[in-house]
């Protein structure tokens, strides 16, 4: 893994991933995404970053996406772990091509800490929470089939808008071999609005504090 991870990090934006890397977890572009390239352009977040997919926030270091899976386990019968782990479930991804948490270097401490601090800052900003509320409305409302589901969604939406800030957030990485996408991403979730999927994924979730401590231990 180490050699491929180093080559992945050295790649330029829009550069295709070597098809031989498909043997690494999460390096193959999933079927819904198409590229004009001969080979897959890379993991889904690499593809999204390179092509400036719709996002909640972007700067010169990172992008923040809304988790593609809605926070409703009933949408995934028999596979509830695929649902969002919380009503607020964001994914913060570095623009740099870092394979996974195990591929982090001592020099990445500042980047990981920046991602953490930036999402904290965003969640404390009413305008960002409104942007997130709108994105969740677009994602979830078409899937609400019952009155109880609609009422629960509205309660969660109100809690997001008026009673959520950085103190309600927890941050996790899925470490090798329990990651599903071959581009580092931080799961940013509201710990007061968890779904059943959080419990089902608990064995994968490595808190950011442990990740930062591991990076420091390499110094």
mmCIF file with all atom_site columns, C-alpha atoms in Angstrom:
data_model
loop_
_atom_site.group_PDB
_atom_site.id
_atom_site.type_symbol
_atom_site.label_atom_id
_atom_site.label_alt_id
_atom_site.label_comp_id
_atom_site.label_asym_id
_atom_site.label_entity_id
_atom_site.label_seq_id
_atom_site.pdbx_PDB_ins_code
_atom_site.Cartn_x
_atom_site.Cartn_y
_atom_site.Cartn_z
_atom_site.occupancy
_atom_site.B_iso_or_equiv
_atom_site.pdbx_formal_charge
_atom_site.auth_seq_id
_atom_site.auth_comp_id
_atom_site.auth_asym_id
_atom_site.auth_atom_id
_atom_site.pdbx_PDB_model_num
ATOM 1   C CA . UNK A 1 1   ? 0.000   0.000  0.000   1.00 0.00 ? 1   UNK A CA 1
ATOM 2   C CA . UNK A 1 2   ? 2.765   2.446  0.918   1.00 0.00 ? 2   UNK A CA 1
ATOM 3   C CA . UNK A 1 3   ? 4.253   2.672  -2.588  1.00 0.00 ? 3   UNK A CA 1
ATOM 4   C CA . UNK A 1 4   ? 0.897   3.225  -4.301  1.00 0.00 ? 4   UNK A CA 1
ATOM 5   C CA . UNK A 1 5   ? -0.149  5.763  -1.657  1.00 0.00 ? 5   UNK A CA 1
ATOM 6   C CA . UNK A 1 6   ? 3.044   7.746  -2.287  1.00 0.00 ? 6   UNK A CA 1
ATOM 7   C CA . UNK A 1 7   ? 2.449   7.717  -6.045  1.00 0.00 ? 7   UNK A CA 1
ATOM 8   C CA . UNK A 1 8   ? -1.169  8.769  -5.525  1.00 0.00 ? 8   UNK A CA 1
ATOM 9   C CA . UNK A 1 9   ? -0.055  11.726 -3.416  1.00 0.00 ? 9   UNK A CA 1
ATOM 10  C CA . UNK A 1 10  ? 2.370   12.787 -6.149  1.00 0.00 ? 10  UNK A CA 1
ATOM 11  C CA . UNK A 1 11  ? -0.332  12.961 -8.828  1.00 0.00 ? 11  UNK A CA 1
ATOM 12  C CA . UNK A 1 12  ? -1.503  16.191 -10.389 1.00 0.00 ? 12  UNK A CA 1
ATOM 13  C CA . UNK A 1 13  ? -5.167  17.309 -10.582 1.00 0.00 ? 13  UNK A CA 1
ATOM 14  C CA . UNK A 1 14  ? -7.083  15.624 -13.405 1.00 0.00 ? 14  UNK A CA 1
ATOM 15  C CA . UNK A 1 15  ? -4.431  12.927 -13.729 1.00 0.00 ? 15  UNK A CA 1
ATOM 16  C CA . UNK A 1 16  ? -5.814  9.414  -14.169 1.00 0.00 ? 16  UNK A CA 1
ATOM 17  C CA . UNK A 1 17  ? -5.223  6.824  -11.513 1.00 0.00 ? 17  UNK A CA 1
ATOM 18  C CA . UNK A 1 18  ? -3.223  3.827  -12.674 1.00 0.00 ? 18  UNK A CA 1
ATOM 19  C CA . UNK A 1 19  ? -5.819  1.068  -13.322 1.00 0.00 ? 19  UNK A CA 1
ATOM 20  C CA . UNK A 1 20  ? -3.572  -1.371 -11.447 1.00 0.00 ? 20  UNK A CA 1
ATOM 21  C CA . UNK A 1 21  ? -4.369  0.556  -8.266  1.00 0.00 ? 21  UNK A CA 1
ATOM 22  C CA . UNK A 1 22  ? -7.915  -0.839 -8.347  1.00 0.00 ? 22  UNK A CA 1
ATOM 23  C CA . UNK A 1 23  ? -6.565  -3.541 -6.045  1.00 0.00 ? 23  UNK A CA 1
ATOM 24  C CA . UNK A 1 24  ? -6.404  -0.906 -3.296  1.00 0.00 ? 24  UNK A CA 1
ATOM 25  C CA . UNK A 1 25  ? -9.579  -0.360 -1.296  1.00 0.00 ? 25  UNK A CA 1
ATOM 26  C CA . UNK A 1 26  ? -11.803 2.343  -2.753  1.00 0.00 ? 26  UNK A CA 1
ATOM 27  C CA . UNK A 1 27  ? -9.569  3.374  -5.650  1.00 0.00 ? 27  UNK A CA 1
ATOM 28  C CA . UNK A 1 28  ? -12.022 2.446  -8.395  1.00 0.00 ? 28  UNK A CA 1
ATOM 29  C CA . UNK A 1 29  ? -14.444 5.116  -9.551  1.00 0.00 ? 29  UNK A CA 1
ATOM 30  C CA . UNK A 1 30  ? -17.975 3.814  -8.804  1.00 0.00 ? 30  UNK A CA 1
ATOM 31  C CA . UNK A 1 31  ? -20.452 3.169  -11.667 1.00 0.00 ? 31  UNK A CA 1
ATOM 32  C CA . UNK A 1 32  ? -22.562 6.356  -11.355 1.00 0.00 ? 32  UNK A CA 1
ATOM 33  C CA . UNK A 1 33  ? -19.569 8.496  -12.296 1.00 0.00 ? 33  UNK A CA 1
ATOM 34  C CA . UNK A 1 34  ? -18.403 8.668  -15.890 1.00 0.00 ? 34  UNK A CA 1
ATOM 35  C CA . UNK A 1 35  ? -15.253 10.260 -17.233 1.00 0.00 ? 35  UNK A CA 1
ATOM 36  C CA . UNK A 1 36  ? -13.996 10.874 -20.771 1.00 0.00 ? 36  UNK A CA 1
ATOM 37  C CA . UNK A 1 37  ? -10.705 9.270  -19.803 1.00 0.00 ? 37  UNK A CA 1
ATOM 38  C CA . UNK A 1 38  ? -9.446  5.882  -20.888 1.00 0.00 ? 38  UNK A CA 1
ATOM 39  C CA . UNK A 1 39  ? -8.930  4.842  -17.292 1.00 0.00 ? 39  UNK A CA 1
ATOM 40  C CA . UNK A 1 40  ? -10.900 5.730  -14.161 1.00 0.00 ? 40  UNK A CA 1
ATOM 41  C CA . UNK A 1 41  ? -9.875  9.167  -12.965 1.00 0.00 ? 41  UNK A CA 1
ATOM 42  C CA . UNK A 1 42  ? -9.640  7.886  -9.430  1.00 0.00 ? 42  UNK A CA 1
ATOM 43  C CA . UNK A 1 43  ? -11.611 7.550  -6.202  1.00 0.00 ? 43  UNK A CA 1
ATOM 44  C CA . UNK A 1 44  ? -14.928 9.327  -6.002  1.00 0.00 ? 44  UNK A CA 1
ATOM 45  C CA . UNK A 1 45  ? -13.701 12.286 -3.905  1.00 0.00 ? 45  UNK A CA 1
ATOM 46  C CA . UNK A 1 46  ? -10.682 12.745 -6.172  1.00 0.00 ? 46  UNK A CA 1
ATOM 47  C CA . UNK A 1 47  ? -13.057 12.870 -9.139  1.00 0.00 ? 47  UNK A CA 1
ATOM 48  C CA . UNK A 1 48  ? -15.429 15.254 -7.358  1.00 0.00 ? 48  UNK A CA 1
ATOM 49  C CA . UNK A 1 49  ? -12.625 17.553 -6.203  1.00 0.00 ? 49  UNK A CA 1
ATOM 50  C CA . UNK A 1 50  ? -11.002 17.698 -9.647  1.00 0.00 ? 50  UNK A CA 1
ATOM 51  C CA . UNK A 1 51  ? -14.308 18.438 -11.368 1.00 0.00 ? 51  UNK A CA 1
ATOM 52  C CA . UNK A 1 52  ? -15.586 20.940 -8.793  1.00 0.00 ? 52  UNK A CA 1
ATOM 53  C CA . UNK A 1 53  ? -18.738 18.999 -7.927  1.00 0.00 ? 53  UNK A CA 1
ATOM 54  C CA . UNK A 1 54  ? -21.447 20.844 -5.944  1.00 0.00 ? 54  UNK A CA 1
ATOM 55  C CA . UNK A 1 55  ? -20.266 21.307 -2.386  1.00 0.00 ? 55  UNK A CA 1
ATOM 56  C CA . UNK A 1 56  ? -21.000 23.173 0.823   1.00 0.00 ? 56  UNK A CA 1
ATOM 57  C CA . UNK A 1 57  ? -17.574 24.795 1.142   1.00 0.00 ? 57  UNK A CA 1
ATOM 58  C CA . UNK A 1 58  ? -14.282 24.881 -0.772  1.00 0.00 ? 58  UNK A CA 1
ATOM 59  C CA . UNK A 1 59  ? -10.971 26.640 -0.304  1.00 0.00 ? 59  UNK A CA 1
ATOM 60  C CA . UNK A 1 60  ? -7.388  26.007 -1.417  1.00 0.00 ? 60  UNK A CA 1
ATOM 61  C CA . UNK A 1 61  ? -6.939  23.121 1.030   1.00 0.00 ? 61  UNK A CA 1
ATOM 62  C CA . UNK A 1 62  ? -10.222 21.244 1.349   1.00 0.00 ? 62  UNK A CA 1
ATOM 63  C CA . UNK A 1 63  ? -13.807 20.672 0.235   1.00 0.00 ? 63  UNK A CA 1
ATOM 64  C CA . UNK A 1 64  ? -16.859 19.942 2.384   1.00 0.00 ? 64  UNK A CA 1
ATOM 65  C CA . UNK A 1 65  ? -19.602 17.757 0.922   1.00 0.00 ? 65  UNK A CA 1
ATOM 66  C CA . UNK A 1 66  ? -22.965 16.662 2.235   1.00 0.00 ? 66  UNK A CA 1
ATOM 67  C CA . UNK A 1 67  ? -22.897 12.900 2.741   1.00 0.00 ? 67  UNK A CA 1
ATOM 68  C CA . UNK A 1 68  ? -24.557 11.372 -0.321  1.00 0.00 ? 68  UNK A CA 1
ATOM 69  C CA . UNK A 1 69  ? -26.515 8.840  1.741   1.00 0.00 ? 69  UNK A CA 1
ATOM 70  C CA . UNK A 1 70  ? -29.543 10.446 3.434   1.00 0.00 ? 70  UNK A CA 1
ATOM 71  C CA . UNK A 1 71  ? -29.790 10.110 7.236   1.00 0.00 ? 71  UNK A CA 1
ATOM 72  C CA . UNK A 1 72  ? -32.780 7.765  7.044   1.00 0.00 ? 72  UNK A CA 1
ATOM 73  C CA . UNK A 1 73  ? -32.026 4.091  7.654   1.00 0.00 ? 73  UNK A CA 1
ATOM 74  C CA . UNK A 1 74  ? -35.405 3.042  6.217   1.00 0.00 ? 74  UNK A CA 1
ATOM 75  C CA . UNK A 1 75  ? -33.990 3.922  2.800   1.00 0.00 ? 75  UNK A CA 1
ATOM 76  C CA . UNK A 1 76  ? -31.520 1.030  3.168   1.00 0.00 ? 76  UNK A CA 1
ATOM 77  C CA . UNK A 1 77  ? -33.469 -2.057 4.270   1.00 0.00 ? 77  UNK A CA 1
ATOM 78  C CA . UNK A 1 78  ? -31.027 -4.744 5.341   1.00 0.00 ? 78  UNK A CA 1
ATOM 79  C CA . UNK A 1 79  ? -28.090 -2.396 4.778   1.00 0.00 ? 79  UNK A CA 1
ATOM 80  C CA . UNK A 1 80  ? -28.826 0.298  7.360   1.00 0.00 ? 80  UNK A CA 1
ATOM 81  C CA . UNK A 1 81  ? -25.115 0.960  7.899   1.00 0.00 ? 81  UNK A CA 1
ATOM 82  C CA . UNK A 1 82  ? -25.043 2.764  4.538   1.00 0.00 ? 82  UNK A CA 1
ATOM 83  C CA . UNK A 1 83  ? -27.317 5.566  5.733   1.00 0.00 ? 83  UNK A CA 1
ATOM 84  C CA . UNK A 1 84  ? -25.988 8.834  7.087   1.00 0.00 ? 84  UNK A CA 1
ATOM 85  C CA . UNK A 1 85  ? -24.665 8.404  10.634  1.00 0.00 ? 85  UNK A CA 1
ATOM 86  C CA . UNK A 1 86  ? -26.381 11.586 11.784  1.00 0.00 ? 86  UNK A CA 1
ATOM 87  C CA . UNK A 1 87  ? -28.907 14.084 10.494  1.00 0.00 ? 87  UNK A CA 1
ATOM 88  C CA . UNK A 1 88  ? -25.835 16.284 10.053  1.00 0.00 ? 88  UNK A CA 1
ATOM 89  C CA . UNK A 1 89  ? -23.211 14.135 8.317   1.00 0.00 ? 89  UNK A CA 1
ATOM 90  C CA . UNK A 1 90  ? -20.622 16.057 6.333   1.00 0.00 ? 90  UNK A CA 1
ATOM 91  C CA . UNK A 1 91  ? -17.469 14.834 4.619   1.00 0.00 ? 91  UNK A CA 1
ATOM 92  C CA . UNK A 1 92  ? -14.381 17.050 4.675   1.00 0.00 ? 92  UNK A CA 1
ATOM 93  C CA . UNK A 1 93  ? -11.845 16.061 2.008   1.00 0.00 ? 93  UNK A CA 1
ATOM 94  C CA . UNK A 1 94  ? -8.395  17.513 1.355   1.00 0.00 ? 94  UNK A CA 1
ATOM 95  C CA . UNK A 1 95  ? -7.621  18.577 -2.193  1.00 0.00 ? 95  UNK A CA 1
ATOM 96  C CA . UNK A 1 96  ? -4.274  16.834 -1.827  1.00 0.00 ? 96  UNK A CA 1
ATOM 97  C CA . UNK A 1 97  ? -4.389  13.208 -2.921  1.00 0.00 ? 97  UNK A CA 1
ATOM 98  C CA . UNK A 1 98  ? -3.905  11.424 0.376   1.00 0.00 ? 98  UNK A CA 1
ATOM 99  C CA . UNK A 1 99  ? -4.992  7.786  0.206   1.00 0.00 ? 99  UNK A CA 1
ATOM 100 C CA . UNK A 1 100 ? -6.311  7.178  3.726   1.00 0.00 ? 100 UNK A CA 1
ATOM 101 C CA . UNK A 1 101 ? -5.712  7.814  7.413   1.00 0.00 ? 101 UNK A CA 1
ATOM 102 C CA . UNK A 1 102 ? -2.856  5.321  7.526   1.00 0.00 ? 102 UNK A CA 1
ATOM 103 C CA . UNK A 1 103 ? -1.060  7.224  4.745   1.00 0.00 ? 103 UNK A CA 1
ATOM 104 C CA . UNK A 1 104 ? -0.878  10.449 6.770   1.00 0.00 ? 104 UNK A CA 1
ATOM 105 C CA . UNK A 1 105 ? 2.588   11.879 7.416   1.00 0.00 ? 105 UNK A CA 1
ATOM 106 C CA . UNK A 1 106 ? 3.924   14.065 10.204  1.00 0.00 ? 106 UNK A CA 1
ATOM 107 C CA . UNK A 1 107 ? 3.726   16.975 7.786   1.00 0.00 ? 107 UNK A CA 1
ATOM 108 C CA . UNK A 1 108 ? -0.036  16.419 7.451   1.00 0.00 ? 108 UNK A CA 1
ATOM 109 C CA . UNK A 1 109 ? -0.800  17.380 11.056  1.00 0.00 ? 109 UNK A CA 1
ATOM 110 C CA . UNK A 1 110 ? -1.521  20.985 10.088  1.00 0.00 ? 110 UNK A CA 1
ATOM 111 C CA . UNK A 1 111 ? -3.853  19.953 7.272   1.00 0.00 ? 111 UNK A CA 1
ATOM 112 C CA . UNK A 1 112 ? -5.905  17.561 9.410   1.00 0.00 ? 112 UNK A CA 1
ATOM 113 C CA . UNK A 1 113 ? -6.138  20.105 12.214  1.00 0.00 ? 113 UNK A CA 1
ATOM 114 C CA . UNK A 1 114 ? -7.120  22.790 9.695   1.00 0.00 ? 114 UNK A CA 1
ATOM 115 C CA . UNK A 1 115 ? -9.953  20.614 8.376   1.00 0.00 ? 115 UNK A CA 1
ATOM 116 C CA . UNK A 1 116 ? -11.202 20.094 11.918  1.00 0.00 ? 116 UNK A CA 1
ATOM 117 C CA . UNK A 1 117 ? -10.992 23.766 12.827  1.00 0.00 ? 117 UNK A CA 1
ATOM 118 C CA . UNK A 1 118 ? -12.603 24.910 9.579   1.00 0.00 ? 118 UNK A CA 1
ATOM 119 C CA . UNK A 1 119 ? -15.660 22.666 9.912   1.00 0.00 ? 119 UNK A CA 1
ATOM 120 C CA . UNK A 1 120 ? -15.994 23.808 13.536  1.00 0.00 ? 120 UNK A CA 1
ATOM 121 C CA . UNK A 1 121 ? -15.940 27.402 12.305  1.00 0.00 ? 121 UNK A CA 1
ATOM 122 C CA . UNK A 1 122 ? -18.495 26.699 9.591   1.00 0.00 ? 122 UNK A CA 1
ATOM 123 C CA . UNK A 1 123 ? -20.910 24.960 11.950  1.00 0.00 ? 123 UNK A CA 1
ATOM 124 C CA . UNK A 1 124 ? -20.834 28.050 14.152  1.00 0.00 ? 124 UNK A CA 1
ATOM 125 C CA . UNK A 1 125 ? -21.907 30.230 11.218  1.00 0.00 ? 125 UNK A CA 1
ATOM 126 C CA . UNK A 1 126 ? -25.686 30.713 10.722  1.00 0.00 ? 126 UNK A CA 1
ATOM 127 C CA . UNK A 1 127 ? -25.313 31.268 6.974   1.00 0.00 ? 127 UNK A CA 1
ATOM 128 C CA . UNK A 1 128 ? -23.507 27.937 6.594   1.00 0.00 ? 128 UNK A CA 1
ATOM 129 C CA . UNK A 1 129 ? -26.146 26.122 8.648   1.00 0.00 ? 129 UNK A CA 1
ATOM 130 C CA . UNK A 1 130 ? -28.824 27.625 6.408   1.00 0.00 ? 130 UNK A CA 1
ATOM 131 C CA . UNK A 1 131 ? -26.940 26.407 3.331   1.00 0.00 ? 131 UNK A CA 1
ATOM 132 C CA . UNK A 1 132 ? -26.703 22.958 4.908   1.00 0.00 ? 132 UNK A CA 1
ATOM 133 C CA . UNK A 1 133 ? -30.408 23.023 5.828   1.00 0.00 ? 133 UNK A CA 1
ATOM 134 C CA . UNK A 1 134 ? -31.313 23.778 2.217   1.00 0.00 ? 134 UNK A CA 1
ATOM 135 C CA . UNK A 1 135 ? -29.084 20.956 0.938   1.00 0.00 ? 135 UNK A CA 1
ATOM 136 C CA . UNK A 1 136 ? -30.661 18.503 3.391   1.00 0.00 ? 136 UNK A CA 1
ATOM 137 C CA . UNK A 1 137 ? -34.134 19.634 2.348   1.00 0.00 ? 137 UNK A CA 1
ATOM 138 C CA . UNK A 1 138 ? -33.335 18.978 -1.312  1.00 0.00 ? 138 UNK A CA 1
ATOM 139 C CA . UNK A 1 139 ? -31.839 15.598 -0.442  1.00 0.00 ? 139 UNK A CA 1
ATOM 140 C CA . UNK A 1 140 ? -34.421 14.287 2.007   1.00 0.00 ? 140 UNK A CA 1
ATOM 141 C CA . UNK A 1 141 ? -37.849 15.780 1.308   1.00 0.00 ? 141 UNK A CA 1
ATOM 142 C CA . UNK A 1 142 ? -38.484 13.707 -1.861  1.00 0.00 ? 142 UNK A CA 1
ATOM 143 C CA . UNK A 1 143 ? -37.866 10.565 0.234   1.00 0.00 ? 143 UNK A CA 1
ATOM 144 C CA . UNK A 1 144 ? -40.277 11.373 3.084   1.00 0.00 ? 144 UNK A CA 1
ATOM 145 C CA . UNK A 1 145 ? -43.273 9.067  2.720   1.00 0.00 ? 145 UNK A CA 1
ATOM 146 C CA . UNK A 1 146 ? -45.200 9.450  5.977   1.00 0.00 ? 146 UNK A CA 1
ATOM 147 C CA . UNK A 1 147 ? -46.411 12.273 8.176   1.00 0.00 ? 147 UNK A CA 1
ATOM 148 C CA . UNK A 1 148 ? -44.201 11.071 11.037  1.00 0.00 ? 148 UNK A CA 1
ATOM 149 C CA . UNK A 1 149 ? -41.141 11.165 8.788   1.00 0.00 ? 149 UNK A CA 1
ATOM 150 C CA . UNK A 1 150 ? -41.985 14.693 7.685   1.00 0.00 ? 150 UNK A CA 1
ATOM 151 C CA . UNK A 1 151 ? -42.480 15.871 11.274  1.00 0.00 ? 151 UNK A CA 1
ATOM 152 C CA . UNK A 1 152 ? -39.205 14.295 12.401  1.00 0.00 ? 152 UNK A CA 1
ATOM 153 C CA . UNK A 1 153 ? -37.383 15.920 9.497   1.00 0.00 ? 153 UNK A CA 1
ATOM 154 C CA . UNK A 1 154 ? -38.783 19.337 10.394  1.00 0.00 ? 154 UNK A CA 1
ATOM 155 C CA . UNK A 1 155 ? -37.772 18.898 14.051  1.00 0.00 ? 155 UNK A CA 1
ATOM 156 C CA . UNK A 1 156 ? -34.240 17.997 13.017  1.00 0.00 ? 156 UNK A CA 1
ATOM 157 C CA . UNK A 1 157 ? -34.096 20.898 10.588  1.00 0.00 ? 157 UNK A CA 1
ATOM 158 C CA . UNK A 1 158 ? -35.135 23.341 13.311  1.00 0.00 ? 158 UNK A CA 1
ATOM 159 C CA . UNK A 1 159 ? -32.520 21.896 15.680  1.00 0.00 ? 159 UNK A CA 1
ATOM 160 C CA . UNK A 1 160 ? -29.867 22.359 13.001  1.00 0.00 ? 160 UNK A CA 1
ATOM 161 C CA . UNK A 1 161 ? -30.840 25.954 12.372  1.00 0.00 ? 161 UNK A CA 1
ATOM 162 C CA . UNK A 1 162 ? -31.301 27.167 15.938  1.00 0.00 ? 162 UNK A CA 1
ATOM 163 C CA . UNK A 1 163 ? -29.619 24.785 18.381  1.00 0.00 ? 163 UNK A CA 1
ATOM 164 C CA . UNK A 1 164 ? -26.483 23.456 16.680  1.00 0.00 ? 164 UNK A CA 1
ATOM 165 C CA . UNK A 1 165 ? -22.906 24.687 16.786  1.00 0.00 ? 165 UNK A CA 1
ATOM 166 C CA . UNK A 1 166 ? -19.375 23.314 16.902  1.00 0.00 ? 166 UNK A CA 1
ATOM 167 C CA . UNK A 1 167 ? -19.855 21.886 20.402  1.00 0.00 ? 167 UNK A CA 1
ATOM 168 C CA . UNK A 1 168 ? -22.368 19.417 18.962  1.00 0.00 ? 168 UNK A CA 1
ATOM 169 C CA . UNK A 1 169 ? -19.939 18.025 16.398  1.00 0.00 ? 169 UNK A CA 1
ATOM 170 C CA . UNK A 1 170 ? -17.701 14.955 16.479  1.00 0.00 ? 170 UNK A CA 1
ATOM 171 C CA . UNK A 1 171 ? -15.107 14.008 13.857  1.00 0.00 ? 171 UNK A CA 1
ATOM 172 C CA . UNK A 1 172 ? -14.018 10.565 12.699  1.00 0.00 ? 172 UNK A CA 1
ATOM 173 C CA . UNK A 1 173 ? -11.910 8.824  10.096  1.00 0.00 ? 173 UNK A CA 1
ATOM 174 C CA . UNK A 1 174 ? -12.438 5.291  8.802   1.00 0.00 ? 174 UNK A CA 1
ATOM 175 C CA . UNK A 1 175 ? -9.039  3.672  9.049   1.00 0.00 ? 175 UNK A CA 1
ATOM 176 C CA . UNK A 1 176 ? -7.553  0.945  6.851   1.00 0.00 ? 176 UNK A CA 1
ATOM 177 C CA . UNK A 1 177 ? -8.978  -1.576 6.039   1.00 0.00 ? 177 UNK A CA 1
ATOM 178 C CA . UNK A 1 178 ? -12.362 -0.171 7.090   1.00 0.00 ? 178 UNK A CA 1
ATOM 179 C CA . UNK A 1 179 ? -12.438 2.693  4.598   1.00 0.00 ? 179 UNK A CA 1
ATOM 180 C CA . UNK A 1 180 ? -14.524 2.443  1.433   1.00 0.00 ? 180 UNK A CA 1
ATOM 181 C CA . UNK A 1 181 ? -13.115 5.363  -0.589  1.00 0.00 ? 181 UNK A CA 1
ATOM 182 C CA . UNK A 1 182 ? -9.445  5.690  -1.453  1.00 0.00 ? 182 UNK A CA 1
ATOM 183 C CA . UNK A 1 183 ? -9.193  9.420  -0.778  1.00 0.00 ? 183 UNK A CA 1
ATOM 184 C CA . UNK A 1 184 ? -8.857  10.677 2.786   1.00 0.00 ? 184 UNK A CA 1
ATOM 185 C CA . UNK A 1 185 ? -12.094 12.117 4.181   1.00 0.00 ? 185 UNK A CA 1
ATOM 186 C CA . UNK A 1 186 ? -13.232 13.174 7.628   1.00 0.00 ? 186 UNK A CA 1
ATOM 187 C CA . UNK A 1 187 ? -16.741 12.287 8.792   1.00 0.00 ? 187 UNK A CA 1
ATOM 188 C CA . UNK A 1 188 ? -18.243 15.306 10.540  1.00 0.00 ? 188 UNK A CA 1
ATOM 189 C CA . UNK A 1 189 ? -21.375 14.410 12.487  1.00 0.00 ? 189 UNK A CA 1
ATOM 190 C CA . UNK A 1 190 ? -23.743 15.986 14.983  1.00 0.00 ? 190 UNK A CA 1
ATOM 191 C CA . UNK A 1 191 ? -23.507 13.755 18.063  1.00 0.00 ? 191 UNK A CA 1
ATOM 192 C CA . UNK A 1 192 ? -26.973 14.825 19.263  1.00 0.00 ? 192 UNK A CA 1
ATOM 193 C CA . UNK A 1 193 ? -28.759 13.735 16.077  1.00 0.00 ? 193 UNK A CA 1
ATOM 194 C CA . UNK A 1 194 ? -27.329 10.259 15.483  1.00 0.00 ? 194 UNK A CA 1
ATOM 195 C CA . UNK A 1 195 ? -29.028 7.543  13.459  1.00 0.00 ? 195 UNK A CA 1
ATOM 196 C CA . UNK A 1 196 ? -28.812 3.766  13.844  1.00 0.00 ? 196 UNK A CA 1
ATOM 197 C CA . UNK A 1 197 ? -26.084 3.827  11.199  1.00 0.00 ? 197 UNK A CA 1
ATOM 198 C CA . UNK A 1 198 ? -23.683 5.426  13.683  1.00 0.00 ? 198 UNK A CA 1
ATOM 199 C CA . UNK A 1 199 ? -23.872 2.409  15.974  1.00 0.00 ? 199 UNK A CA 1
ATOM 200 C CA . UNK A 1 200 ? -23.531 0.030  13.037  1.00 0.00 ? 200 UNK A CA 1
ATOM 201 C CA . UNK A 1 201 ? -20.352 1.823  11.920  1.00 0.00 ? 201 UNK A CA 1
ATOM 202 C CA . UNK A 1 202 ? -18.874 2.308  15.394  1.00 0.00 ? 202 UNK A CA 1
ATOM 203 C CA . UNK A 1 203 ? -16.110 -0.242 14.762  1.00 0.00 ? 203 UNK A CA 1
ATOM 204 C CA . UNK A 1 204 ? -14.886 1.891  11.848  1.00 0.00 ? 204 UNK A CA 1
ATOM 205 C CA . UNK A 1 205 ? -14.966 5.300  13.498  1.00 0.00 ? 205 UNK A CA 1
ATOM 206 C CA . UNK A 1 206 ? -11.566 6.532  14.673  1.00 0.00 ? 206 UNK A CA 1
ATOM 207 C CA . UNK A 1 207 ? -11.901 9.879  16.542  1.00 0.00 ? 207 UNK A CA 1
ATOM 208 C CA . UNK A 1 208 ? -9.862  12.756 15.212  1.00 0.00 ? 208 UNK A CA 1
ATOM 209 C CA . UNK A 1 209 ? -8.085  13.079 18.555  1.00 0.00 ? 209 UNK A CA 1
ATOM 210 C CA . UNK A 1 210 ? -6.599  9.598  18.073  1.00 0.00 ? 210 UNK A CA 1
ATOM 211 C CA . UNK A 1 211 ? -5.581  10.410 14.507  1.00 0.00 ? 211 UNK A CA 1
ATOM 212 C CA . UNK A 1 212 ? -3.820  13.629 15.514  1.00 0.00 ? 212 UNK A CA 1
ATOM 213 C CA . UNK A 1 213 ? -2.090  11.835 18.367  1.00 0.00 ? 213 UNK A CA 1
ATOM 214 C CA . UNK A 1 214 ? -0.863  9.108  16.020  1.00 0.00 ? 214 UNK A CA 1
ATOM 215 C CA . UNK A 1 215 ? 0.552   11.718 13.628  1.00 0.00 ? 215 UNK A CA 1
ATOM 216 C CA . UNK A 1 216 ? 2.401   13.418 16.502  1.00 0.00 ? 216 UNK A CA 1
ATOM 217 C CA . UNK A 1 217 ? 3.788   10.089 17.664  1.00 0.00 ? 217 UNK A CA 1
ATOM 218 C CA . UNK A 1 218 ? 5.581   9.713  14.315  1.00 0.00 ? 218 UNK A CA 1
ATOM 219 C CA . UNK A 1 219 ? 7.643   12.861 14.898  1.00 0.00 ? 219 UNK A CA 1
#
